[in-house]
Amino acid sequence: MKKPLLFFSGIFGLLILLPGLIYLGLVIYYENSFPVGTWLNQVYCTGKTVEEVSQELNGLYGFDTLQIELDSGKIYISMEAIDFSYDFYPAVKEYSGIKNPIDLFEKLKNPNKDLWITPEVSYSTKKLIQCLKNEKLWKQSQDTSTQTVTIRYRAGNYELLDGRSKVLNAETALTTIENAIENFQSEVDLRETAYESLEDTKETSLVRDTYSQLRRLLDKEIVFQNYQEELILKKSQVIEFLVVDEAYLPVLDENHRLQFQEKKLEEYIKELAKATDTYCNHTFTNHNGNEITITKGNYGSKINQEEELGFLKNHLMDEKDVHRELLFEDGEKEPQVIGNTYIEVDMGEQKLFYFEKGNCLLESDVVTGNAAKKYNTPQMVCFVNNKQKNRTLRGEGYASFVNFWMPIKGNYGIHDATWRGKFGGSIYKTAGSHGCVNMPYAKMKELFDMVEIGTPVVLYY
């Protein structure tokens, strides 16, 4: 009776001890190994020892150079130069063996497939700092002489050289680099984390303000509207207005404002007048299609230079584009131009033409000033300033009655000459007028009835 009892007691005790023996066996088995399905850094570990996995990882993940990205470019640090070394063994060891029964069953149930570990890293901080100091780009970032704000003139423009807006913070940069090394990273980007803007000094604030004034001056258009033509004040011309030093940098006044050369402004307005004034400045296409230039007479417009100079001074520093309709001395906004309605007198051919809206409505032979007596009718652009009938024209040694009189400039005018039997040809050379344009009665009457006061008159040879 006792023997069966002892047998069953033995079996029962064995059943109680068996799990412990199994667990003890697994602990001993996994003490320097890994549970089924363990992966570290994509390396399969099951069946391998800690030493084997460590060696494999050490061979896969080493790097010789640290790449550092700066605003000014990339620099590279040799890992050998900073006594860099690493070892995966401690981290690998953490994932070997079994810590407790629950851990055992958990690992058997859910194998470690996607674990990622970093090695223990060691390096010389002192040597790292020295390597950074030896790098040209790094030294430039730490050079306080470059942490200035200056203006440079180049290629017809001004640019701001700002050495204070993004300055590398050495302490922050070193901490970031060390964190990268300690986390076994072969690349580190400092562009977003290690730069800072330095507070401006009184001097650098003044430079920024000066540059802001320059941009306000140059980054806009100043346009003068001349009738149907736009004259744009170019950036290169505006720069020439400035008072500058030898380096072409602006010289400020006592209130730290830009200064302008009065003479240069006046010269620009005079050049503007040359380009826009029609007074004594006419280009004309005659009835034969030939283009001629006439620089005398009393017809045309002059811009009000004083008014335009004042406007330019007052609006150079406007923040927005400026559009200016030129003002003329007579107060008009449109210049006097010959246009397509005018009287044309070709004194070489001794012909008069009247064009209205581009159509020739009248053509006539004429006689102009006596060339032999130097009474030549001058080449000029003038205008019909009056219309009268039945006038007696008087001068030294003569008094001539005319039926139709249209004065065009001073004593010069267009009128009929009933005392003449012929017109045109070369009569004017020896038997011409005292300077007026003589026409046959019938043609003069026709012209008188068609022409309005103010009509331009173009006379040329």
Coordinates of C-alpha atoms in Angstrom, one line a residue:
M1 CA 0.0 0.0 0.0
K2 CA 2.9 2.3 0.8
K3 CA 4.7 1.6 -2.5
P4 CA 1.9 2.8 -4.7
L5 CA 1.5 5.9 -2.6
L6 CA 5.2 6.6 -2.8
F7 CA 5.1 6.1 -6.6
F8 CA 2.2 8.5 -7.1
S9 CA 3.8 10.9 -4.7
G10 CA 7.0 10.8 -6.8
I11 CA 5.1 11.3 -10.0
F12 CA 3.2 14.2 -8.5
G13 CA 6.4 15.8 -7.2
L14 CA 8.0 15.4 -10.6
L15 CA 5.0 17.1 -12.3
I16 CA 5.4 20.0 -9.9
L17 CA 9.1 20.3 -10.5
L18 CA 9.0 19.8 -14.3
P19 CA 7.9 23.4 -15.3
G20 CA 10.7 24.7 -13.1
L21 CA 13.2 22.4 -14.7
I22 CA 12.0 23.4 -18.1
Y23 CA 12.2 27.1 -17.3
L24 CA 15.7 26.5 -15.7
G25 CA 16.8 24.8 -18.9
L26 CA 15.5 27.6 -21.1
V27 CA 17.2 30.2 -18.9
I28 CA 20.4 28.3 -19.2
Y29 CA 19.9 27.9 -23.0
Y30 CA 19.1 31.6 -23.6
E31 CA 21.6 33.0 -21.2
N32 CA 24.0 33.9 -24.0
S33 CA 21.5 33.5 -26.9
F34 CA 18.2 34.9 -28.1
P35 CA 14.6 33.7 -28.2
V36 CA 13.1 32.4 -31.4
G37 CA 12.3 35.2 -33.9
T38 CA 14.6 37.9 -32.5
W39 CA 15.8 40.6 -34.9
L40 CA 18.1 43.5 -34.0
N41 CA 18.7 46.2 -36.6
Q42 CA 17.4 43.8 -39.3
V43 CA 20.0 41.2 -38.2
Y44 CA 18.5 37.7 -37.3
C45 CA 19.8 36.7 -33.9
T46 CA 18.2 33.4 -33.0
G47 CA 20.8 30.7 -32.7
K48 CA 23.7 33.2 -32.4
T49 CA 25.6 34.3 -29.4
V50 CA 25.8 37.8 -28.1
E51 CA 29.4 38.0 -29.3
E52 CA 28.4 36.9 -32.8
V53 CA 25.6 39.4 -33.2
S54 CA 27.7 42.2 -31.8
Q55 CA 30.5 41.5 -34.2
E56 CA 28.0 41.4 -37.1
L57 CA 26.5 44.7 -36.1
N58 CA 29.9 46.3 -35.6
G59 CA 30.8 45.4 -39.1
L60 CA 27.6 46.6 -40.6
Y61 CA 27.1 50.0 -39.1
G62 CA 30.5 51.7 -38.7
F63 CA 31.3 55.0 -40.4
D64 CA 34.6 56.8 -41.0
T65 CA 33.4 60.4 -41.5
L66 CA 30.8 62.7 -39.9
Q67 CA 29.1 65.0 -42.4
I68 CA 28.0 68.4 -41.0
E69 CA 25.6 70.6 -43.0
L70 CA 26.1 74.4 -42.5
D71 CA 24.4 77.4 -44.1
S72 CA 27.7 78.0 -45.9
G73 CA 28.2 74.4 -47.1
K74 CA 29.3 71.0 -45.8
I75 CA 32.2 70.1 -43.6
Y76 CA 33.5 66.6 -42.8
I77 CA 35.1 65.3 -39.6
S78 CA 37.2 62.2 -39.6
M79 CA 36.1 59.8 -36.9
E80 CA 39.6 58.6 -36.4
A81 CA 40.7 62.2 -35.7
I82 CA 38.4 62.4 -32.7
D83 CA 39.2 58.8 -31.4
F84 CA 35.7 57.7 -32.2
S85 CA 34.8 54.1 -31.3
Y86 CA 31.7 52.1 -30.8
D87 CA 30.5 48.8 -29.4
F88 CA 27.1 47.1 -29.9
Y89 CA 27.8 44.4 -27.3
P90 CA 26.2 46.1 -24.3
A91 CA 23.0 46.9 -26.2
V92 CA 22.9 43.4 -27.8
K93 CA 23.4 41.8 -24.3
E94 CA 20.3 43.6 -23.1
Y95 CA 18.1 41.6 -25.5
S96 CA 19.7 38.2 -24.7
G97 CA 18.6 35.7 -22.0
I98 CA 15.4 35.4 -20.1
K99 CA 14.7 37.7 -17.1
N100 CA 11.5 36.0 -15.6
P101 CA 8.9 33.4 -16.5
I102 CA 6.5 36.1 -17.9
D103 CA 9.3 37.5 -20.0
L104 CA 10.0 34.0 -21.4
F105 CA 6.4 33.4 -22.4
E106 CA 6.0 36.9 -23.8
K107 CA 9.0 36.5 -26.0
L108 CA 7.9 33.1 -27.2
K109 CA 4.5 34.4 -27.9
N110 CA 5.6 37.8 -29.5
P111 CA 9.2 37.5 -30.9
N112 CA 11.2 40.7 -31.2
K113 CA 11.2 41.3 -34.9
D114 CA 11.7 45.0 -35.3
L115 CA 14.0 46.1 -32.6
W116 CA 16.5 48.9 -33.2
I117 CA 19.5 49.5 -31.0
T118 CA 22.4 51.9 -30.9
P119 CA 25.9 51.0 -29.7
E120 CA 27.9 52.5 -26.9
V121 CA 29.9 55.4 -28.4
S122 CA 33.1 57.0 -27.2
Y123 CA 35.1 60.0 -28.7
S124 CA 37.3 62.9 -27.6
T125 CA 35.3 66.1 -27.2
K126 CA 38.6 68.1 -27.1
K127 CA 39.7 66.7 -30.4
L128 CA 36.2 67.2 -31.9
I129 CA 36.3 70.9 -31.0
Q130 CA 39.8 71.2 -32.5
C131 CA 38.7 69.6 -35.7
L132 CA 35.8 72.1 -35.9
K133 CA 38.1 75.0 -35.4
N134 CA 40.4 73.8 -38.1
E135 CA 37.6 73.8 -40.6
K136 CA 37.5 77.0 -42.8
L137 CA 33.7 77.2 -43.0
W138 CA 33.4 76.8 -39.2
K139 CA 36.0 79.4 -38.5
Q140 CA 34.3 81.9 -40.7
S141 CA 31.0 81.3 -38.8
Q142 CA 32.8 82.0 -35.6
D143 CA 34.7 85.1 -36.8
T144 CA 33.2 88.1 -35.1
S145 CA 34.7 90.4 -37.8
T146 CA 32.2 89.0 -40.2
Q147 CA 29.2 89.6 -37.9
T148 CA 28.6 93.0 -39.4
V149 CA 26.1 94.6 -41.7
T150 CA 27.4 96.5 -44.7
I151 CA 26.2 97.9 -48.0
R152 CA 28.0 97.1 -51.3
Y153 CA 27.7 98.7 -54.7
R154 CA 28.1 96.3 -57.5
A155 CA 27.0 96.1 -61.2
G156 CA 24.8 99.2 -61.0
N157 CA 22.9 98.3 -57.8
Y158 CA 23.2 98.1 -54.0
E159 CA 23.1 94.9 -51.9
L160 CA 23.0 94.3 -48.2
L161 CA 25.7 92.0 -46.8
D162 CA 24.1 90.8 -43.5
G163 CA 26.5 89.0 -41.2
R164 CA 24.1 89.1 -38.2
S165 CA 20.8 87.6 -39.4
K166 CA 22.0 83.9 -39.2
V167 CA 25.0 83.3 -37.1
L168 CA 26.2 79.9 -36.0
N169 CA 25.9 79.4 -32.2
A170 CA 29.0 77.4 -31.4
E171 CA 27.6 76.0 -28.1
T172 CA 24.3 74.8 -29.7
A173 CA 26.2 73.4 -32.7
L174 CA 28.6 71.4 -30.6
T175 CA 25.7 70.0 -28.5
T176 CA 23.8 69.0 -31.7
I177 CA 26.9 67.4 -33.2
E178 CA 27.7 65.4 -30.0
N179 CA 24.1 64.2 -29.8
A180 CA 24.4 63.0 -33.4
I181 CA 27.6 61.1 -32.6
E182 CA 26.2 59.6 -29.5
N183 CA 23.2 58.4 -31.4
F184 CA 25.5 56.9 -34.0
Q185 CA 24.4 59.3 -36.8
S186 CA 26.9 59.9 -39.6
E187 CA 25.2 63.1 -40.8
V188 CA 24.0 66.2 -38.9
D189 CA 22.2 69.2 -40.3
L190 CA 22.7 72.4 -38.3
R191 CA 20.8 74.8 -40.6
E192 CA 17.6 74.7 -38.8
T193 CA 18.8 74.3 -35.2
A194 CA 22.1 76.0 -34.6
Y195 CA 21.7 79.5 -36.1
E196 CA 20.5 82.7 -34.5
S197 CA 20.1 86.3 -35.3
L198 CA 22.3 88.7 -33.4
E199 CA 20.8 91.9 -31.9
D200 CA 21.7 94.9 -33.9
T201 CA 24.0 97.6 -32.6
K202 CA 23.4 101.3 -33.2
E203 CA 25.8 101.2 -36.2
T204 CA 24.2 98.2 -37.8
S205 CA 20.7 99.6 -37.4
L206 CA 21.8 102.7 -39.2
V207 CA 23.2 100.6 -42.0
R208 CA 19.9 98.8 -42.3
D209 CA 18.0 102.0 -42.4
T210 CA 20.3 103.4 -45.1
Y211 CA 19.7 100.3 -47.2
S212 CA 16.0 100.6 -46.7
Q213 CA 16.1 104.1 -48.0
L214 CA 18.1 102.9 -51.0
R215 CA 15.5 100.2 -51.8
R216 CA 12.7 102.7 -51.5
L217 CA 14.6 105.0 -53.9
L218 CA 15.5 102.3 -56.5
D219 CA 12.7 99.6 -56.3
K220 CA 10.1 101.7 -58.0
E221 CA 9.4 103.3 -61.4
I222 CA 9.2 107.1 -61.9
V223 CA 7.4 107.6 -65.2
F224 CA 7.0 111.0 -66.9
Q225 CA 4.1 111.0 -69.4
N226 CA 4.7 113.1 -72.5
Y227 CA 1.6 113.1 -74.6
Q228 CA 1.5 109.6 -75.9
E229 CA 5.0 108.6 -74.8
E230 CA 6.3 107.4 -71.5
L231 CA 9.8 108.4 -70.3
I232 CA 11.0 106.1 -67.5
L233 CA 13.6 107.3 -65.1
K234 CA 16.1 104.5 -65.1
K235 CA 17.7 103.0 -61.9
S236 CA 21.2 103.9 -63.2
Q237 CA 20.1 107.6 -63.6
V238 CA 18.7 107.7 -60.1
I239 CA 21.9 106.4 -58.6
E240 CA 23.7 109.2 -60.4
F241 CA 21.6 111.7 -58.4
L242 CA 23.0 110.4 -55.1
V243 CA 25.8 112.1 -53.1
V244 CA 28.3 109.2 -52.7
D245 CA 31.9 108.5 -51.6
E246 CA 34.7 106.8 -53.5
A247 CA 33.2 103.4 -53.1
Y248 CA 29.9 104.7 -54.5
L249 CA 28.2 104.4 -51.1
P250 CA 25.7 107.0 -50.1
V251 CA 26.8 110.0 -47.9
L252 CA 24.0 110.8 -45.4
D253 CA 23.0 114.2 -44.1
E254 CA 23.0 115.1 -40.4
N255 CA 19.6 113.4 -40.1
H256 CA 20.9 110.2 -41.6
R257 CA 18.9 110.7 -44.8
L258 CA 20.1 110.2 -48.4
Q259 CA 21.4 113.3 -50.1
F260 CA 21.0 114.3 -53.8
Q261 CA 23.1 116.4 -56.1
E262 CA 21.1 119.4 -57.1
K263 CA 23.1 119.9 -60.3
K264 CA 22.5 116.3 -61.4
L265 CA 18.7 116.7 -60.9
E266 CA 18.7 119.9 -62.9
E267 CA 20.7 118.2 -65.7
Y268 CA 18.2 115.4 -65.8
I269 CA 15.3 117.8 -66.2
K270 CA 17.1 119.7 -68.9
E271 CA 17.7 116.4 -70.8
L272 CA 14.0 115.6 -70.2
A273 CA 13.2 119.0 -71.8
K274 CA 15.4 118.2 -74.8
A275 CA 13.5 114.9 -75.3
T276 CA 10.0 116.4 -74.8
D277 CA 10.0 120.1 -75.9
T278 CA 8.6 120.7 -79.3
Y279 CA 9.5 124.4 -79.3
C280 CA 12.3 124.7 -81.9
N281 CA 12.5 121.0 -82.0
H282 CA 10.4 119.5 -84.8
T283 CA 10.8 116.5 -87.0
F284 CA 8.6 116.7 -90.0
T285 CA 7.8 114.5 -93.0
N286 CA 7.1 116.6 -96.0
H287 CA 4.8 116.1 -99.0
N288 CA 7.6 114.1 -100.8
G289 CA 8.0 111.7 -97.8
N290 CA 11.3 113.2 -96.8
E291 CA 12.0 113.7 -93.1
I292 CA 13.4 117.0 -92.1
T293 CA 14.4 118.6 -88.8
I294 CA 13.5 122.2 -88.1
T295 CA 14.9 124.0 -85.0
K296 CA 13.6 127.6 -85.4
G297 CA 10.2 129.3 -85.1
N298 CA 7.7 130.1 -82.4
Y299 CA 5.4 127.0 -82.5
G300 CA 5.6 124.2 -79.9
S301 CA 5.7 123.6 -76.2
K302 CA 8.3 123.8 -73.4
I303 CA 8.0 121.8 -70.2
N304 CA 7.9 123.8 -67.0
Q305 CA 11.4 122.9 -65.8
E306 CA 11.1 124.5 -62.4
E307 CA 7.8 122.7 -61.8
E308 CA 9.2 119.3 -62.9
L309 CA 12.4 119.8 -60.8
G310 CA 10.3 120.5 -57.7
F311 CA 8.2 117.4 -58.4
L312 CA 11.2 115.2 -58.9
K313 CA 12.8 116.3 -55.6
N314 CA 9.6 115.8 -53.7
H315 CA 8.8 112.3 -55.0
L316 CA 12.2 110.6 -55.3
M317 CA 11.7 108.9 -52.0
D318 CA 8.0 107.8 -52.5
E319 CA 7.4 104.2 -51.6
K320 CA 5.2 103.4 -54.6
D321 CA 5.6 103.9 -58.3
V322 CA 5.2 107.5 -59.5
H323 CA 3.4 108.5 -62.7
R324 CA 3.7 112.1 -63.7
E325 CA 2.0 114.0 -66.6
L326 CA 4.4 116.7 -67.7
L327 CA 3.3 120.3 -67.3
F328 CA 4.2 122.8 -70.0
E329 CA 4.9 126.5 -69.6
D330 CA 1.5 127.4 -71.0
G331 CA -0.2 125.3 -68.4
E332 CA -1.2 122.6 -70.9
K333 CA -0.7 118.9 -70.3
E334 CA -0.4 118.1 -74.0
P335 CA 2.5 119.5 -76.1
Q336 CA 2.0 121.5 -79.3
V337 CA 2.8 119.2 -82.2
I338 CA 2.4 119.7 -85.9
G339 CA -0.1 116.9 -86.2
N340 CA -2.0 116.2 -89.4
T341 CA -3.5 119.6 -90.1
Y342 CA -1.0 122.3 -91.2
I343 CA 0.3 124.6 -93.9
E344 CA 3.5 123.4 -95.6
V345 CA 5.7 125.8 -97.6
D346 CA 8.4 124.1 -99.6
M347 CA 10.6 127.2 -100.4
G348 CA 13.0 125.1 -102.5
E349 CA 10.1 124.2 -104.8
Q350 CA 8.2 127.5 -104.2
K351 CA 5.1 125.5 -103.4
L352 CA 2.4 125.8 -100.6
F353 CA 0.3 122.8 -99.5
Y354 CA -2.6 122.8 -97.0
F355 CA -3.2 119.5 -95.3
E356 CA -6.3 118.9 -93.2
K357 CA -6.5 115.6 -91.2
G358 CA -3.8 114.2 -93.4
N359 CA -5.5 115.1 -96.7
C360 CA -4.0 117.7 -99.1
L361 CA -6.9 120.1 -99.8
L362 CA -4.9 122.9 -101.5
E363 CA -1.7 123.3 -103.5
S364 CA -0.4 126.5 -104.9
D365 CA 2.7 128.2 -106.4
V366 CA 4.2 130.9 -104.2
V367 CA 6.9 133.5 -104.0
T368 CA 9.0 133.8 -100.9
G369 CA 11.7 136.2 -99.6
N370 CA 14.1 137.8 -102.1
A371 CA 17.3 135.8 -101.8
A372 CA 19.4 138.3 -103.7
K373 CA 18.6 141.0 -101.2
K374 CA 18.9 138.6 -98.3
Y375 CA 15.2 138.9 -97.5
N376 CA 15.1 135.0 -97.4
T377 CA 12.0 133.7 -95.6
P378 CA 13.5 131.8 -92.7
Q379 CA 13.1 128.0 -92.3
M380 CA 10.9 127.6 -89.2
V381 CA 7.7 126.2 -87.7
C382 CA 5.2 128.8 -86.7
F383 CA 1.5 129.2 -86.7
V384 CA -1.4 131.4 -88.0
N385 CA -1.9 133.8 -85.1
N386 CA -4.5 136.0 -86.8
K387 CA -6.7 136.4 -89.9
Q388 CA -7.5 139.8 -91.4
K389 CA -8.9 141.2 -94.7
N390 CA -8.1 144.4 -96.5
R391 CA -4.8 145.3 -94.9
T392 CA -2.0 147.6 -96.0
L393 CA 1.3 146.1 -95.2
R394 CA 4.0 148.7 -94.5
G395 CA 7.7 148.5 -94.3
E396 CA 10.8 150.5 -95.1
G397 CA 10.2 151.9 -98.6
Y398 CA 6.9 150.1 -99.3
A399 CA 3.2 150.0 -98.6
S400 CA 1.3 147.1 -100.1
F401 CA -2.5 146.5 -100.0
V402 CA -3.6 142.9 -99.5
N403 CA -7.0 141.4 -99.5
F404 CA -6.2 138.5 -97.2
W405 CA -3.5 138.6 -94.4
M406 CA -2.5 135.7 -92.1
P407 CA 0.5 136.7 -89.9
I408 CA 2.6 133.7 -88.8
K409 CA 5.6 135.2 -86.9
G410 CA 6.5 138.8 -86.3
N411 CA 6.2 140.6 -89.6
Y412 CA 6.2 137.4 -91.6
G413 CA 2.9 136.2 -93.0
I414 CA 1.0 134.7 -95.9
H415 CA -1.0 137.0 -98.2
D416 CA -2.2 137.5 -101.7
A417 CA -0.1 139.5 -104.1
T418 CA -2.3 140.9 -106.9
W419 CA 0.7 142.9 -108.3
R420 CA 2.4 139.7 -109.4
G421 CA 1.6 138.1 -112.7
K422 CA 3.5 134.9 -112.0
F423 CA 4.3 132.7 -109.0
G424 CA 6.6 129.7 -108.4
G425 CA 9.8 128.8 -110.2
S426 CA 12.9 130.8 -109.3
I427 CA 11.3 134.2 -109.1
Y428 CA 12.1 134.5 -105.4
K429 CA 15.9 134.4 -106.0
T430 CA 15.9 137.9 -107.6
A431 CA 12.4 139.3 -107.4
G432 CA 11.1 137.8 -104.2
S433 CA 9.2 139.4 -101.3
H434 CA 10.4 141.1 -98.3
G435 CA 10.0 137.8 -96.5
C436 CA 6.3 137.0 -96.6
V437 CA 4.8 134.2 -98.6
N438 CA 3.0 135.6 -101.7
M439 CA 0.1 133.7 -103.2
P440 CA -2.3 134.2 -106.1
Y441 CA -5.5 135.9 -105.1
A442 CA -7.9 133.0 -105.8
K443 CA -5.7 130.5 -104.0
M444 CA -5.2 132.8 -101.0
K445 CA -8.9 133.4 -100.7
E446 CA -9.5 129.7 -100.7
L447 CA -6.8 129.1 -98.1
F448 CA -8.1 132.0 -95.9
D449 CA -11.5 130.5 -95.8
M450 CA -10.2 127.0 -94.8
V451 CA -7.5 127.8 -92.3
E452 CA -8.2 128.4 -88.6
I453 CA -6.2 130.5 -86.2
G454 CA -3.6 128.4 -84.5
T455 CA -2.9 126.2 -87.5
P456 CA 0.8 125.2 -87.7
V457 CA 2.9 126.6 -90.6
V458 CA 6.0 124.6 -91.7
L459 CA 8.5 126.5 -93.9
Y460 CA 11.7 124.9 -95.1
Y461 CA 14.1 124.8 -98.1

